[in-house]
Coordinates of C-alpha atoms and ligand atoms in Angstrom, one line a residue:
M1 CA 54.5 -47.8 154.1
D2 CA 52.8 -50.4 151.9
T3 CA 54.3 -53.9 152.4
Q4 CA 51.7 -56.1 150.7
P5 CA 53.3 -58.8 148.6
L6 CA 53.2 -58.3 144.8
F7 CA 52.8 -60.7 141.9
L8 CA 54.4 -59.7 138.7
G9 CA 53.1 -60.6 135.2
L10 CA 55.3 -59.9 132.2
D11 CA 54.0 -59.9 128.6
L12 CA 56.5 -60.4 125.8
S13 CA 54.3 -59.8 122.8
T14 CA 55.1 -59.2 119.2
Q15 CA 55.3 -55.4 119.6
S16 CA 56.1 -54.7 123.2
L17 CA 57.2 -55.9 126.6
K18 CA 54.9 -55.1 129.5
A19 CA 54.8 -55.6 133.2
I20 CA 51.8 -55.5 135.5
A21 CA 52.1 -56.0 139.3
I22 CA 49.0 -56.9 141.3
T23 CA 48.4 -57.4 145.0
S24 CA 46.8 -60.5 146.4
G25 CA 43.7 -58.3 146.8
F26 CA 43.7 -57.8 143.0
Q27 CA 44.7 -54.1 143.1
T28 CA 46.9 -53.1 140.1
A29 CA 50.0 -51.7 141.8
A30 CA 52.1 -50.8 138.7
E31 CA 52.2 -51.0 134.9
F32 CA 55.3 -50.5 132.7
S33 CA 56.0 -51.1 129.0
V34 CA 58.7 -50.9 126.3
N35 CA 57.7 -50.6 122.7
F36 CA 60.2 -52.4 120.4
D37 CA 59.9 -50.1 117.3
S38 CA 60.0 -46.8 119.2
D39 CA 62.1 -47.6 122.3
L40 CA 64.6 -49.8 120.5
P41 CA 65.0 -48.3 117.0
A42 CA 68.4 -49.8 116.5
F43 CA 66.7 -53.2 115.7
R44 CA 64.8 -51.6 112.9
T45 CA 61.6 -53.6 113.4
H46 CA 58.2 -52.7 112.1
G47 CA 55.5 -53.9 114.5
G48 CA 58.3 -55.7 116.3
V49 CA 59.2 -57.9 113.3
H50 CA 61.3 -58.1 110.2
R51 CA 59.5 -59.4 107.0
S52 CA 61.1 -61.0 103.9
A53 CA 60.4 -59.3 100.6
D54 CA 57.6 -61.8 99.8
G55 CA 56.1 -61.2 103.2
L56 CA 56.0 -64.9 104.1
T57 CA 59.0 -65.2 106.4
V58 CA 58.6 -63.1 109.5
T59 CA 61.2 -63.0 112.3
S60 CA 62.3 -61.0 115.4
P61 CA 65.8 -60.7 116.7
P62 CA 65.9 -62.4 120.1
V63 CA 68.7 -60.0 121.2
M64 CA 66.0 -57.3 121.0
W65 CA 63.9 -59.1 123.6
L66 CA 67.0 -59.1 125.9
A67 CA 67.5 -55.4 125.3
A68 CA 63.8 -54.8 126.0
M69 CA 64.0 -56.7 129.3
D70 CA 67.0 -54.6 130.4
L71 CA 65.1 -51.4 129.5
L72 CA 61.9 -52.4 131.2
L73 CA 63.6 -53.4 134.4
D74 CA 65.7 -50.3 134.4
R75 CA 62.6 -48.1 133.9
M76 CA 60.9 -49.9 136.8
K77 CA 63.9 -49.3 139.0
Q78 CA 64.1 -45.6 138.0
A79 CA 60.4 -45.2 138.9
G80 CA 61.1 -46.7 142.3
F81 CA 59.1 -49.9 141.7
P82 CA 59.3 -52.0 145.0
F83 CA 61.0 -55.1 143.5
H84 CA 61.6 -56.3 147.1
R85 CA 57.8 -57.0 147.5
V86 CA 57.6 -59.3 144.5
V87 CA 57.1 -62.8 145.9
A88 CA 56.4 -64.5 142.6
L89 CA 56.5 -63.7 138.9
S90 CA 55.3 -65.3 135.7
G91 CA 55.1 -64.3 132.1
S92 CA 53.3 -64.5 128.8
G93 CA 55.0 -64.8 125.4
Q94 CA 53.7 -64.6 121.9
Q95 CA 52.8 -68.2 120.9
H96 CA 54.6 -70.4 118.5
G97 CA 57.8 -68.3 118.2
S98 CA 61.1 -70.3 118.7
V99 CA 64.5 -69.5 120.2
F100 CA 67.6 -71.5 119.2
L101 CA 70.5 -71.7 121.6
K102 CA 74.1 -72.7 121.0
P103 CA 75.8 -75.4 123.0
G104 CA 77.0 -74.6 126.5
R105 CA 74.8 -71.6 127.0
Q106 CA 73.2 -72.9 130.1
E107 CA 76.4 -72.1 131.8
R108 CA 76.2 -68.5 130.6
L109 CA 72.7 -68.1 131.9
A110 CA 73.9 -69.5 135.3
R111 CA 76.8 -67.0 135.5
L112 CA 75.1 -63.8 134.8
D113 CA 77.1 -60.8 136.0
A114 CA 74.9 -58.3 137.9
T115 CA 77.0 -55.3 136.8
R116 CA 76.2 -55.8 133.1
P117 CA 72.9 -55.7 131.1
L118 CA 71.5 -59.0 129.8
A119 CA 71.8 -58.0 126.1
D120 CA 75.5 -57.3 126.6
Q121 CA 76.4 -60.7 128.1
L122 CA 74.0 -62.9 126.2
K123 CA 74.0 -61.4 122.7
D124 CA 75.9 -64.4 121.2
I125 CA 74.0 -67.3 122.7
F126 CA 71.7 -67.7 119.7
S127 CA 72.4 -70.2 117.0
V128 CA 69.6 -68.6 114.9
S129 CA 69.9 -64.8 115.1
H130 CA 66.3 -64.2 113.8
S131 CA 63.7 -66.1 115.6
P132 CA 60.7 -67.3 113.5
V133 CA 57.5 -65.8 115.0
W134 CA 53.7 -66.5 114.7
M135 CA 53.2 -64.2 111.7
D136 CA 55.5 -66.4 109.6
S137 CA 53.6 -68.3 106.9
S138 CA 56.5 -69.7 104.9
T139 CA 56.2 -73.3 105.9
T140 CA 53.3 -74.8 103.9
A141 CA 55.6 -77.5 102.5
Q142 CA 56.6 -78.6 106.0
C143 CA 53.0 -78.6 107.1
R144 CA 51.9 -80.9 104.3
A145 CA 54.9 -83.2 105.0
L146 CA 54.0 -83.4 108.7
E147 CA 50.4 -84.2 107.9
Q148 CA 51.5 -86.8 105.4
A149 CA 53.9 -88.5 107.9
L150 CA 51.3 -88.6 110.6
G151 CA 48.3 -89.8 108.6
G152 CA 46.6 -86.5 107.5
P153 CA 45.3 -83.3 109.0
Q154 CA 42.8 -84.9 111.4
A155 CA 45.4 -87.3 112.7
V156 CA 47.7 -84.4 113.5
A157 CA 44.8 -82.6 115.2
D158 CA 43.9 -85.7 117.2
L159 CA 47.4 -86.1 118.4
T160 CA 48.5 -82.5 119.0
G161 CA 45.3 -80.5 119.2
S162 CA 45.6 -78.7 115.9
R163 CA 46.2 -79.7 112.3
A164 CA 49.6 -78.5 110.9
F165 CA 49.7 -74.7 110.8
E166 CA 52.5 -72.7 109.2
R167 CA 53.1 -70.7 112.3
F168 CA 53.3 -73.7 114.6
T169 CA 56.8 -74.4 115.9
A170 CA 57.3 -77.9 114.5
N171 CA 57.0 -76.6 111.0
Q172 CA 59.3 -73.7 111.7
I173 CA 61.9 -76.0 113.2
A174 CA 61.6 -78.4 110.2
K175 CA 62.2 -75.4 107.9
I176 CA 65.4 -74.4 109.8
H177 CA 66.6 -78.0 109.7
Q178 CA 66.0 -78.2 106.0
T179 CA 67.3 -74.8 104.9
R180 CA 70.0 -74.2 107.5
P181 CA 71.2 -77.6 108.7
A182 CA 74.4 -76.2 110.3
D183 CA 72.4 -73.8 112.5
Y184 CA 70.0 -76.6 113.5
N185 CA 72.9 -78.9 114.3
N186 CA 74.5 -76.1 116.3
S187 CA 71.4 -75.7 118.5
E188 CA 71.7 -77.5 121.8
R189 CA 68.4 -76.2 123.0
I190 CA 65.2 -75.2 121.1
T191 CA 62.6 -73.4 123.1
L192 CA 59.6 -71.1 123.0
V193 CA 59.6 -67.3 123.5
S194 CA 57.7 -67.8 126.8
A195 CA 60.1 -70.5 128.2
F196 CA 63.1 -68.5 126.9
A197 CA 62.0 -65.4 128.9
A198 CA 61.6 -67.7 132.0
S199 CA 65.1 -69.0 131.5
L200 CA 66.5 -65.5 132.0
F201 CA 64.9 -65.2 135.4
I202 CA 66.1 -68.6 136.7
G203 CA 69.5 -68.5 135.1
D204 CA 68.9 -71.9 133.6
Y205 CA 67.0 -73.6 130.7
A206 CA 63.4 -73.4 131.8
P207 CA 60.8 -76.0 130.8
I208 CA 58.0 -75.3 128.4
D209 CA 54.6 -75.3 130.0
V210 CA 52.0 -77.7 128.6
S211 CA 49.6 -74.9 127.5
D212 CA 52.1 -73.1 125.3
G213 CA 53.6 -76.5 124.3
S214 CA 50.2 -77.3 122.7
G215 CA 50.9 -74.7 120.1
M216 CA 53.8 -76.5 118.5
N217 CA 52.2 -79.5 116.7
L218 CA 54.7 -81.5 118.7
M219 CA 52.9 -82.3 122.0
D220 CA 50.7 -85.3 122.7
L221 CA 47.7 -83.2 123.9
R222 CA 46.0 -85.9 126.0
N223 CA 49.1 -87.3 127.6
R224 CA 50.9 -83.9 127.9
C225 CA 54.3 -85.3 126.8
W226 CA 56.3 -84.8 123.6
A227 CA 54.7 -86.9 120.7
T228 CA 57.5 -89.1 119.4
P229 CA 56.1 -89.5 115.9
A230 CA 55.7 -85.7 115.5
L231 CA 59.3 -85.2 116.8
Q232 CA 60.6 -87.8 114.3
A233 CA 58.7 -86.4 111.4
T234 CA 60.0 -82.8 112.2
A235 CA 63.8 -83.0 112.5
P236 CA 66.4 -85.6 113.6
G237 CA 67.4 -85.5 117.2
L238 CA 64.7 -83.0 118.1
G239 CA 63.7 -84.8 121.3
D240 CA 67.2 -84.1 122.8
K241 CA 67.1 -80.4 121.9
L242 CA 63.6 -79.5 123.2
S243 CA 63.1 -78.2 126.7
P244 CA 61.1 -80.7 128.9
L245 CA 57.4 -80.0 129.5
C246 CA 55.9 -78.9 132.9
A247 CA 52.5 -78.0 134.4
S248 CA 51.5 -74.4 133.8
H249 CA 51.3 -73.7 137.6
A250 CA 54.7 -75.3 138.3
V251 CA 57.5 -73.4 140.0
V252 CA 60.4 -73.5 137.5
G253 CA 62.9 -72.0 139.9
T254 CA 63.7 -69.2 142.3
I255 CA 65.0 -65.9 140.9
H256 CA 68.6 -65.8 139.8
R257 CA 70.8 -63.6 142.0
Y258 CA 71.4 -61.3 139.0
F259 CA 67.9 -59.9 139.5
S260 CA 68.1 -59.7 143.3
T261 CA 71.5 -58.0 143.2
R262 CA 70.8 -55.6 140.3
Y263 CA 67.1 -54.8 141.0
G264 CA 66.3 -55.9 144.5
F265 CA 64.0 -58.8 144.0
P266 CA 63.9 -61.0 147.2
A267 CA 66.2 -64.0 146.9
D268 CA 63.3 -66.4 147.3
C269 CA 61.0 -64.8 144.7
L270 CA 59.4 -67.7 142.8
V271 CA 59.4 -68.0 139.1
I272 CA 56.2 -69.7 137.8
A273 CA 56.2 -71.3 134.4
F274 CA 55.7 -68.7 131.6
S275 CA 53.0 -69.5 129.0
G276 CA 51.7 -68.3 125.7
D277 CA 49.7 -65.1 125.3
N278 CA 46.4 -66.8 124.5
P279 CA 46.7 -69.2 127.5
C280 CA 47.5 -66.2 129.6
S281 CA 44.6 -64.2 128.3
F282 CA 42.4 -67.3 129.1
A283 CA 43.7 -67.1 132.7
G284 CA 43.3 -63.2 132.6
L285 CA 39.6 -63.6 131.6
R286 CA 39.2 -66.2 134.4
L287 CA 37.6 -69.0 132.3
Q288 CA 37.8 -71.3 135.2
N289 CA 34.7 -73.6 134.8
P290 CA 33.9 -76.0 132.0
G291 CA 31.6 -74.1 129.6
D292 CA 33.0 -70.7 130.4
V293 CA 33.5 -68.9 127.1
A294 CA 35.1 -65.6 126.2
I295 CA 34.5 -63.8 122.9
S296 CA 36.9 -61.0 122.0
L297 CA 35.5 -58.8 119.3
G298 CA 38.4 -57.0 117.8
T299 CA 40.3 -56.6 114.5
S300 CA 40.1 -60.3 114.4
D301 CA 37.4 -62.1 116.5
T302 CA 38.6 -64.8 118.9
L303 CA 36.6 -67.3 121.0
F304 CA 38.1 -69.1 123.9
G305 CA 36.4 -71.9 125.8
A306 CA 37.1 -74.1 128.8
L307 CA 36.7 -77.8 128.1
T308 CA 37.0 -81.1 129.9
Q309 CA 36.9 -83.3 126.8
P310 CA 38.9 -82.1 123.8
A311 CA 37.5 -82.7 120.3
P312 CA 40.3 -81.3 118.0
S313 CA 39.3 -80.6 114.4
A314 CA 41.2 -80.5 111.2
T315 CA 39.1 -77.5 109.9
E316 CA 38.5 -75.3 112.8
G317 CA 40.3 -73.9 115.8
H318 CA 42.9 -75.2 118.2
V319 CA 42.7 -77.2 121.4
F320 CA 45.5 -76.5 124.0
A321 CA 46.1 -77.9 127.5
S322 CA 44.5 -75.5 130.0
P323 CA 47.0 -73.1 131.6
I324 CA 45.0 -73.2 134.9
D325 CA 43.7 -76.7 135.3
P326 CA 46.1 -79.7 135.0
N327 CA 43.3 -81.9 133.7
G328 CA 41.4 -79.3 131.6
Y329 CA 41.7 -78.0 128.1
M330 CA 41.1 -74.7 126.4
A331 CA 39.8 -74.3 122.8
M332 CA 40.5 -71.3 120.7
I333 CA 38.8 -70.3 117.4
V334 CA 40.1 -67.3 115.4
Y335 CA 38.2 -65.3 112.8
K336 CA 40.0 -63.0 110.5
N337 CA 36.8 -61.1 109.6
G338 CA 36.0 -59.2 112.8
S339 CA 35.6 -55.4 113.4
L340 CA 36.8 -54.3 109.9
T341 CA 34.1 -56.4 108.3
R342 CA 31.4 -55.1 110.7
E343 CA 32.6 -51.6 110.0
D344 CA 32.3 -52.2 106.3
V345 CA 28.6 -53.1 106.7
R346 CA 28.1 -50.1 109.0
D347 CA 29.6 -47.7 106.4
R348 CA 27.6 -49.2 103.5
C349 CA 24.3 -49.7 105.3
A350 CA 24.2 -47.5 108.4
R351 CA 25.8 -44.2 107.2
G352 CA 29.0 -45.0 109.2
S353 CA 27.2 -44.7 112.5
W354 CA 27.0 -47.4 115.2
Q355 CA 23.8 -45.7 116.4
E356 CA 22.2 -46.2 113.0
F357 CA 23.6 -49.8 112.9
N358 CA 21.9 -50.6 116.2
A359 CA 18.7 -48.9 115.0
A360 CA 18.7 -51.3 112.0
L361 CA 19.1 -54.2 114.5
E362 CA 16.0 -52.9 116.3
R363 CA 14.0 -52.6 113.1
T364 CA 14.7 -56.2 112.2
V365 CA 13.7 -59.4 114.1
P366 CA 15.7 -62.4 115.3
G367 CA 16.2 -64.8 112.4
N368 CA 16.3 -61.8 110.0
G369 CA 13.2 -63.0 108.1
G370 CA 15.3 -65.9 106.8
H371 CA 18.1 -63.7 105.4
I372 CA 21.5 -65.4 106.0
G373 CA 24.8 -63.8 105.0
F374 CA 28.5 -64.8 104.9
F375 CA 30.9 -61.8 104.9
F376 CA 34.4 -62.7 103.9
K377 CA 36.0 -59.3 103.3
D378 CA 39.3 -61.0 103.9
P379 CA 40.2 -64.7 103.4
E380 CA 38.7 -66.5 106.4
I381 CA 40.3 -68.9 108.9
T382 CA 37.1 -70.2 110.3
P383 CA 35.8 -71.8 108.2
P384 CA 38.8 -71.9 105.9
V385 CA 37.9 -69.7 102.9
L386 CA 40.6 -68.4 100.6
T387 CA 38.5 -66.3 98.2
P388 CA 37.1 -63.1 99.7
G389 CA 33.4 -62.3 98.9
I390 CA 29.9 -61.8 100.4
H391 CA 27.4 -64.6 100.0
R392 CA 23.7 -63.9 100.7
F393 CA 20.8 -66.3 100.9
G394 CA 17.1 -65.2 100.9
P395 CA 14.3 -66.8 102.9
D396 CA 13.6 -69.2 99.9
A397 CA 17.2 -70.4 100.2
K398 CA 18.1 -68.7 96.8
R399 CA 21.2 -66.7 96.5
M400 CA 20.8 -62.9 96.4
T401 CA 23.2 -60.3 95.2
A402 CA 22.1 -57.7 97.8
F403 CA 20.0 -57.5 100.9
P404 CA 17.9 -54.4 102.1
A405 CA 20.3 -52.4 104.3
D406 CA 18.7 -53.3 107.6
H407 CA 18.8 -57.1 106.8
E408 CA 22.5 -56.7 105.8
V409 CA 23.2 -55.2 109.2
R410 CA 21.5 -58.0 111.1
A411 CA 23.0 -60.7 108.8
V412 CA 26.6 -59.7 109.6
V413 CA 26.0 -59.9 113.3
E414 CA 23.8 -63.0 113.4
G415 CA 26.1 -64.8 110.9
Q416 CA 29.2 -64.3 113.1
M417 CA 27.4 -65.4 116.2
L418 CA 25.9 -68.5 114.6
S419 CA 29.3 -69.3 113.1
M420 CA 30.9 -69.1 116.6
R421 CA 28.2 -71.3 118.1
L422 CA 28.5 -73.8 115.3
H423 CA 32.3 -74.1 115.1
S424 CA 32.9 -74.0 118.9
S425 CA 30.5 -76.9 119.2
H426 CA 32.7 -78.8 116.8
V427 CA 35.7 -78.6 119.1
G428 CA 33.7 -79.6 122.1
I429 CA 32.6 -76.3 123.6
R430 CA 29.3 -76.4 125.5
P431 CA 28.8 -72.8 126.6
C432 CA 27.4 -72.0 130.1
S433 CA 28.4 -68.3 130.3
V434 CA 29.9 -65.9 127.8
L435 CA 32.3 -63.0 128.6
A436 CA 32.5 -60.4 125.8
T437 CA 35.7 -58.3 125.5
G438 CA 37.3 -56.1 122.8
G439 CA 36.2 -53.0 121.1
A440 CA 32.8 -54.1 119.8
S441 CA 31.8 -55.5 123.2
V442 CA 30.4 -52.1 124.2
N443 CA 27.7 -52.5 121.6
Q444 CA 24.5 -53.7 123.4
G445 CA 22.8 -54.6 120.1
I446 CA 25.6 -57.1 119.3
L447 CA 25.6 -58.4 122.9
K448 CA 21.9 -59.1 122.8
I449 CA 22.2 -61.3 119.7
M450 CA 25.2 -63.0 121.3
A451 CA 23.2 -63.9 124.3
D452 CA 20.2 -65.1 122.3
V453 CA 22.3 -67.2 119.9
F454 CA 24.4 -68.9 122.7
G455 CA 21.4 -69.1 125.1
C456 CA 23.4 -68.0 128.1
A457 CA 24.2 -64.8 130.1
V458 CA 26.7 -62.4 128.5
H459 CA 29.0 -60.5 130.8
T460 CA 31.5 -57.9 129.7
A461 CA 35.1 -57.3 130.7
N462 CA 37.0 -54.2 129.8
Q463 CA 40.5 -55.6 130.2
P464 CA 42.8 -54.7 127.4
N465 CA 45.9 -56.3 129.0
S466 CA 44.4 -59.6 129.7
A467 CA 47.6 -61.6 128.8
A468 CA 49.7 -59.5 131.3
F469 CA 47.0 -59.8 134.0
G470 CA 46.7 -63.5 133.2
A471 CA 50.5 -63.9 133.8
A472 CA 50.2 -62.0 137.1
Y473 CA 47.2 -64.2 138.1
R474 CA 49.2 -67.3 137.2
A475 CA 52.0 -66.0 139.4
L476 CA 49.6 -65.8 142.3
H477 CA 48.1 -69.2 141.4
G478 CA 51.5 -71.0 141.2
W479 CA 52.8 -69.3 144.3
T480 CA 49.6 -70.3 146.3
C481 CA 49.9 -74.0 145.1
S482 CA 53.6 -73.9 146.1
T483 CA 53.2 -72.3 149.5
R484 CA 50.3 -74.6 150.4
K485 CA 52.1 -77.6 148.9
R486 CA 49.2 -78.9 146.9
F487 CA 47.2 -78.0 143.8
I488 CA 44.6 -75.3 144.7
P489 CA 41.9 -74.7 142.0
F490 CA 42.5 -71.5 140.1
A491 CA 38.8 -70.5 140.9
E492 CA 39.6 -70.7 144.6
V493 CA 42.6 -68.4 144.2
M494 CA 40.6 -65.9 142.2
R495 CA 37.6 -66.0 144.5
D496 CA 37.9 -62.4 145.6
A497 CA 38.7 -60.9 142.2
P498 CA 36.3 -58.2 141.2
P499 CA 33.3 -59.5 139.3
F500 CA 32.8 -58.8 135.6
A501 CA 30.1 -56.3 134.6
A502 CA 26.4 -57.1 134.7
A503 CA 24.9 -59.7 132.4
I504 CA 22.6 -59.5 129.4
T505 CA 20.2 -62.5 129.7
P506 CA 19.0 -64.4 126.7
D507 CA 15.4 -64.6 125.5
P508 CA 14.4 -68.3 125.5
E509 CA 12.2 -67.9 122.4
N510 CA 14.9 -66.2 120.4
H511 CA 17.3 -68.8 121.5
A512 CA 15.0 -71.6 120.4
L513 CA 14.7 -69.9 117.0
Y514 CA 18.5 -69.6 116.6
S515 CA 18.8 -73.3 117.5
R516 CA 16.4 -74.2 114.7
M517 CA 18.3 -71.9 112.4
L518 CA 21.7 -73.4 113.0
P519 CA 21.4 -76.5 110.8
L520 CA 20.2 -74.2 108.0
Y521 CA 23.2 -71.9 108.6
E522 CA 25.5 -74.9 108.5
E523 CA 24.1 -76.1 105.2
R524 CA 24.4 -72.7 103.6
E525 CA 28.0 -72.4 104.9
K526 CA 29.0 -75.7 103.2
S527 CA 27.8 -74.3 99.9
V528 CA 30.0 -71.2 100.1
L529 CA 33.3 -73.0 101.0
D530 CA 36.1 -73.1 98.4
S531 CA 35.4 -76.1 96.2
Ligands
LIG1 C1 47.8 -67.8 118.2 C2 48.6 -66.8 117.4 C3 48.6 -65.4 117.9 C4 49.9 -65.1 118.7 C5 50.0 -63.6 119.0 O1 47.7 -69.0 117.6 O2 49.3 -67.1 116.5 O3 47.5 -65.1 118.6 O4 49.9 -65.9 119.9 O5 51.0 -63.3 119.8

């Protein structure tokens, strides 16, 4: 009979709750999931959320997350999952979302009754019954007020790692305080989705880990403590309501007897701080050395990078405390125009075929004969552009209304890679290796341009559940640090993890060409920004 210890990673995302168990030898032992819309239809969510008529306010009922936890654990039990082998667990939560708890609810968490489901006994602990989530964009007024109070967008970025963003928790809390003061005053504790989920497992209010805490516009990024001026500018008395901060590898408690009695977890199973989904993906992709970069090419494109010196920017990206290195940082840059924009060019210029698309890349040369394009099919986040449109510049720097089809294909790929190199450099990323993930990372033509633009080897990872894996890896990391009674580098803990797939190496001449092209690209980009 298999008796190897297991490490459990939970992922409470916008649409689902997942669990992945791994062994210390990095074998995946089990995977389970609950989909909020289809498995819990009584909550009437679409994509796990409720939207206001104007689409700006987006929330999820936190009771649904409790019901999902009950259902997930019950499913695991029914399937014979060996809970008794789980020596540590951790979790990932959608970032920025907040949970508001009524006074005295710590007691209720401590006294969980193992004969009853969580949702049944905790359904009335919430002072705000619909938790704001990251898709909410109703807090522009609160963002401007925070920036004004702290000295402008760059000042907010310098202090907290990001300028004020609508979805960031400070601005959501400010809105609740302004529009529903009674609910705000009736909140003893305000916490993040990740730390709330950890609270269930320890039967107490769990701290917020510094990595997810960096997504709130409330944390002093460099000193890893709450930033008093940001707290004061957000809402009165906020410092007393927020959970304290902790290191991401910290043990936040041992499992509550509810879970050992009801499901069979060992009584000494450790609960490692839960963190946000992007920090957990960063851990799942094992970006453990400064200069490690991951690029996820999906519906939206995202770039993560490991940093030692943060350089937060008011116009691009976010800098968070690292979830795996107590002295390190992670940067994240998000692009709205990803796969759908590439597909649009494929359909217009390559007869809807990726094979034709790659043939067009083959027929054109690096640098695209001086053709540079900006493809904003949707409003863009990086750089911030509100008005959709395509901007094309010919070799003589003059604007063009159209490119020959092959040039258009190369322009959409080169443009995105140059943009990633440019904007990631602005937040302090100096890439040493790139890991490509997501749907488009199977495309060798795109990967070749990525390697040449960044000038480093590109590996690939086919790991769709990187947040859940990252949570499981973090459980193993926190458990290792705790059992050895000192901080062990994440890279050491992950030493025997299977390597990522073989690399594409850059061509030094092409890389030099792209380096010469970058200032030109930057100049053209400035001219297409909203005036
Ligand atoms: C990150 C963000 C999203 C959510 C998704 O800033 O808002 O990626 O974390 O769950």
